[in-house]
Tab-separated table of C-alpha atoms in Angstrom:
chain	number	residue	atom	x	y	z
A	1	MET	CA	-21.112	-30.785	-2.593
A	2	ILE	CA	-21.587	-31.166	1.165
A	3	ASN	CA	-22.485	-34.173	3.291
A	4	VAL	CA	-25.218	-32.517	5.353
A	5	THR	CA	-25.372	-35.399	7.832
A	6	GLU	CA	-21.845	-34.556	9.002
A	7	LEU	CA	-22.571	-30.863	9.643
A	8	LYS	CA	-23.083	-29.471	13.144
A	9	PHE	CA	-26.046	-27.103	13.105
A	10	ASP	CA	-26.847	-24.881	16.097
A	11	ALA	CA	-29.952	-25.182	18.267
A	12	ALA	CA	-31.951	-23.253	15.652
A	13	GLY	CA	-30.821	-25.625	12.905
A	14	LEU	CA	-28.467	-23.054	11.369
A	15	ILE	CA	-24.821	-23.015	10.354
A	16	PRO	CA	-22.760	-19.894	9.473
A	17	ALA	CA	-21.630	-19.596	5.859
A	18	ILE	CA	-18.704	-17.413	4.809
A	19	ILE	CA	-19.014	-16.252	1.190
A	20	GLN	CA	-15.759	-15.768	-0.729
A	21	ASP	CA	-15.125	-14.713	-4.318
A	22	ALA	CA	-13.671	-17.801	-6.015
A	23	ASP	CA	-11.338	-15.722	-8.195
A	24	THR	CA	-10.193	-12.798	-6.056
A	25	ARG	CA	-10.362	-14.695	-2.716
A	26	VAL	CA	-11.981	-11.629	-1.133
A	27	VAL	CA	-14.511	-12.433	1.625
A	28	LEU	CA	-17.834	-10.929	0.537
A	29	MET	CA	-20.309	-11.595	3.329
A	30	GLN	CA	-21.543	-13.977	5.999
A	31	GLY	CA	-24.966	-15.537	6.193
A	32	TYR	CA	-26.692	-18.547	7.726
A	33	MET	CA	-27.887	-21.717	6.086
A	34	ASN	CA	-30.028	-24.637	7.166
A	35	ARG	CA	-30.471	-28.063	5.622
A	36	GLU	CA	-33.118	-26.828	3.201
A	37	SER	CA	-31.185	-23.781	2.017
A	38	ILE	CA	-28.120	-25.950	1.409
A	39	ALA	CA	-30.247	-28.288	-0.709
A	40	VAL	CA	-31.676	-25.331	-2.669
A	41	THR	CA	-28.167	-23.942	-3.185
A	42	GLU	CA	-26.924	-27.246	-4.554
A	43	ARG	CA	-29.924	-27.618	-6.883
A	44	SER	CA	-29.966	-24.073	-8.254
A	45	GLY	CA	-26.256	-23.241	-8.214
A	46	LYS	CA	-27.112	-19.941	-6.510
A	47	VAL	CA	-26.413	-19.266	-2.820
A	48	CYS	CA	-29.572	-19.573	-0.752
A	49	PHE	CA	-29.579	-18.550	2.909
A	50	PHE	CA	-32.022	-18.872	5.742
A	51	SER	CA	-32.946	-15.313	6.690
A	52	ARG	CA	-33.194	-15.021	10.469
A	53	SER	CA	-35.021	-11.691	10.248
A	54	ARG	CA	-37.586	-12.906	7.704
A	55	GLN	CA	-37.660	-16.487	9.001
A	56	ARG	CA	-37.635	-17.927	5.499
A	57	LEU	CA	-35.326	-19.111	2.745
A	58	TRP	CA	-33.697	-16.276	0.826
A	59	THR	CA	-31.712	-16.588	-2.382
A	60	LYS	CA	-29.161	-13.771	-2.532
A	61	GLY	CA	-30.043	-11.614	-5.536
A	62	GLU	CA	-33.705	-12.597	-5.785
A	63	GLU	CA	-34.628	-8.896	-5.599
A	64	SER	CA	-31.458	-7.130	-6.827
A	65	GLY	CA	-30.322	-9.631	-9.451
A	66	HIS	CA	-26.927	-9.754	-7.716
A	67	PHE	CA	-26.747	-13.526	-7.486
A	68	LEU	CA	-23.882	-15.526	-6.036
A	69	PHE	CA	-23.128	-18.455	-8.351
A	70	VAL	CA	-21.532	-21.321	-6.439
A	71	LYS	CA	-18.180	-22.718	-7.522
A	72	GLU	CA	-17.388	-24.769	-4.426
A	73	MET	CA	-18.766	-25.375	-0.937
A	74	LEU	CA	-16.539	-26.602	1.908
A	75	ALA	CA	-17.089	-27.462	5.561
A	76	ASP	CA	-14.430	-26.544	8.110
A	77	CYS	CA	-12.535	-29.110	10.179
A	78	ASP	CA	-15.119	-29.033	12.992
A	79	ARG	CA	-18.031	-29.229	10.537
A	80	ASP	CA	-19.693	-26.228	12.213
A	81	SER	CA	-19.194	-23.571	9.523
A	82	LEU	CA	-19.163	-23.399	5.730
A	83	LEU	CA	-16.957	-21.684	3.168
A	84	VAL	CA	-18.830	-21.017	-0.054
A	85	LYS	CA	-16.707	-19.931	-3.022
A	86	VAL	CA	-18.717	-17.999	-5.582
A	87	ASN	CA	-18.738	-15.940	-8.735
A	88	PRO	CA	-20.724	-12.841	-7.744
A	89	VAL	CA	-22.885	-10.809	-10.098
A	90	GLY	CA	-22.570	-7.169	-9.075
A	91	PRO	CA	-21.956	-5.893	-5.540
A	92	THR	CA	-22.710	-8.267	-2.675
A	93	CYS	CA	-23.691	-5.899	0.151
A	94	HIS	CA	-27.217	-4.440	0.271
A	95	THR	CA	-25.559	-1.010	0.612
A	96	GLY	CA	-24.242	-1.329	-2.931
A	97	LEU	CA	-20.659	-1.981	-1.848
A	98	ASP	CA	-18.615	-4.925	-3.104
A	99	THR	CA	-18.459	-6.554	0.339
A	100	CYS	CA	-20.223	-6.241	3.681
A	101	TRP	CA	-16.940	-4.970	5.138
A	102	GLY	CA	-16.628	-2.130	2.649
A	103	GLU	CA	-13.645	-3.643	0.860
A	104	LYS	CA	-13.145	-3.559	-2.901
A	105	ASN	CA	-13.544	-6.951	-4.515
A	106	GLU	CA	-10.391	-7.039	-6.575
A	107	GLU	CA	-7.316	-9.201	-6.973
A	108	ALA	CA	-4.660	-8.596	-4.337
A	109	ASP	CA	-2.133	-9.234	-7.101
A	110	PHE	CA	-2.506	-6.488	-9.724
A	111	LEU	CA	-1.226	-8.693	-12.538
A	112	PHE	CA	-4.140	-11.094	-12.056
A	113	TYR	CA	-6.532	-8.153	-11.893
A	114	LEU	CA	-5.022	-6.833	-15.141
A	115	GLN	CA	-5.338	-10.241	-16.771
A	116	ARG	CA	-9.047	-10.453	-15.920
A	117	TYR	CA	-9.539	-6.897	-17.179
A	118	LEU	CA	-7.777	-7.656	-20.478
A	119	GLN	CA	-9.803	-10.842	-20.923
A	120	LYS	CA	-12.923	-8.680	-20.819
A	121	ARG	CA	-11.397	-6.072	-23.140
A	122	LYS	CA	-10.839	-8.823	-25.701
A	123	GLU	CA	-14.586	-8.817	-26.326
A	124	ASP	CA	-14.789	-5.032	-26.811
A	125	SER	CA	-15.007	-3.238	-30.133
A	126	PRO	CA	-11.615	-2.970	-31.898
A	127	GLU	CA	-12.423	0.710	-32.494
A	128	VAL	CA	-12.272	1.460	-28.757
A	129	SER	CA	-9.921	-1.232	-27.429
A	130	TYR	CA	-6.274	-1.654	-28.414
A	131	THR	CA	-6.318	-5.085	-26.779
A	132	ALA	CA	-9.277	-6.242	-28.891
A	133	ARG	CA	-7.699	-4.714	-32.000
A	134	LEU	CA	-4.368	-6.455	-31.394
A	135	ILE	CA	-5.883	-9.867	-30.684
A	136	GLY	CA	-8.135	-9.436	-33.714
A	137	LYS	CA	-5.037	-9.230	-35.942
A	138	GLY	CA	-4.125	-12.810	-35.083
A	139	ILE	CA	-1.593	-14.680	-33.002
A	140	ASN	CA	1.346	-13.850	-35.285
A	141	LYS	CA	0.853	-10.115	-34.768
A	142	VAL	CA	0.529	-10.501	-31.007
A	143	ALA	CA	3.685	-12.638	-30.866
A	144	GLN	CA	5.510	-10.100	-33.044
A	145	LYS	CA	4.607	-7.304	-30.609
A	146	VAL	CA	5.978	-9.336	-27.697
A	147	GLY	CA	9.232	-9.784	-29.627
A	148	GLU	CA	9.443	-6.076	-30.401
A	149	GLU	CA	8.821	-5.105	-26.784
A	150	ALA	CA	11.410	-7.628	-25.561
A	151	VAL	CA	14.038	-6.131	-27.863
A	152	GLU	CA	13.192	-2.603	-26.706
A	153	LEU	CA	13.524	-3.715	-23.076
A	154	VAL	CA	16.930	-5.265	-23.740
A	155	ILE	CA	18.093	-2.028	-25.404
A	156	GLU	CA	16.944	0.068	-22.436
A	157	ALA	CA	18.565	-2.360	-19.994
A	158	LYS	CA	21.960	-1.334	-21.345
A	159	ASP	CA	21.394	2.296	-20.319
A	160	ASN	CA	20.713	3.837	-16.929
A	161	ASN	CA	17.395	5.540	-17.618
A	162	GLU	CA	15.158	4.030	-14.936
A	163	GLU	CA	11.929	5.538	-16.285
A	164	LEU	CA	12.449	4.258	-19.843
A	165	PHE	CA	13.546	0.826	-18.619
A	166	LEU	CA	10.501	0.390	-16.359
A	167	ASN	CA	8.137	1.641	-19.051
A	168	GLU	CA	9.532	-0.874	-21.538
A	169	ALA	CA	9.257	-3.594	-18.880
A	170	ALA	CA	5.594	-2.649	-18.388
A	171	ASP	CA	4.983	-2.695	-22.157
A	172	LEU	CA	6.493	-6.177	-22.388
A	173	MET	CA	4.440	-7.453	-19.438
A	174	TYR	CA	1.219	-6.091	-20.948
A	175	HIS	CA	1.851	-7.672	-24.350
A	176	TYR	CA	2.987	-10.925	-22.718
A	177	ILE	CA	-0.332	-11.201	-20.856
A	178	VAL	CA	-2.219	-10.412	-24.069
A	179	LEU	CA	-0.285	-13.209	-25.805
A	180	LEU	CA	-1.230	-15.662	-23.051
A	181	ILE	CA	-4.887	-14.655	-23.389
A	182	ALA	CA	-4.761	-14.955	-27.186
A	183	LYS	CA	-3.359	-18.472	-26.806
A	184	GLY	CA	-6.052	-19.427	-24.280
A	185	TYR	CA	-3.761	-19.491	-21.265
A	186	GLY	CA	-3.188	-17.322	-18.214
A	187	LEU	CA	-0.533	-16.350	-15.692
A	188	GLU	CA	-1.725	-19.178	-13.447
A	189	ASP	CA	-0.693	-21.697	-16.115
A	190	VAL	CA	2.837	-20.293	-16.281
A	191	ILE	CA	3.024	-20.175	-12.487
A	192	GLY	CA	2.061	-23.851	-12.444
A	193	VAL	CA	5.012	-24.680	-14.693
A	194	LEU	CA	7.376	-22.590	-12.550
A	195	LYS	CA	6.147	-24.288	-9.378
A	196	GLY	CA	6.742	-27.655	-11.017
A	197	ARG	CA	10.332	-26.659	-11.739
A	198	HIS	CA	10.983	-25.096	-8.352
A	199	LYS	CA	13.127	-26.958	-5.864
A	200	GLU	CA	13.735	-25.779	-2.310
């Protein structure tokens, strides 16, 4: 992951590490690492810090179970700080909050938050989840629902009822995301295609 020989540690042999959720991009916490904790992190796949108060290595989650699973570790341009992108298990702060700044760890873009939520709902019982029930009926049924919602949106577009139009637009968006999930894709894949087509 990181070429430790290029890093600039302070006089105590430490380097600050900013921890960021790899999916939501929310900054979760800051800690300090030394050469040994970086090596442990790379071996285990879990973020390991050097605790200045305890004067020992400390794997985040070793007591709470709220581990930080590493996706990527980057050094900044001056090689004197680290950015560690993670998939967190549970809240990150010892207070029980999502982040050490009291922020919610959620997607800034609601559509991506909704997509992640629906991906989880897919695994729920069909008795309690419409999403799971719909996907369980197969791709043809999901695609049919998208077609139905698209037609209903077109019909409402011809009138001037803002509430009905927006509700149909929301229904179509929901079913469209479910279709992407059922096909094994996501909004990011469609965005990639749109970016490829885009010309300034």
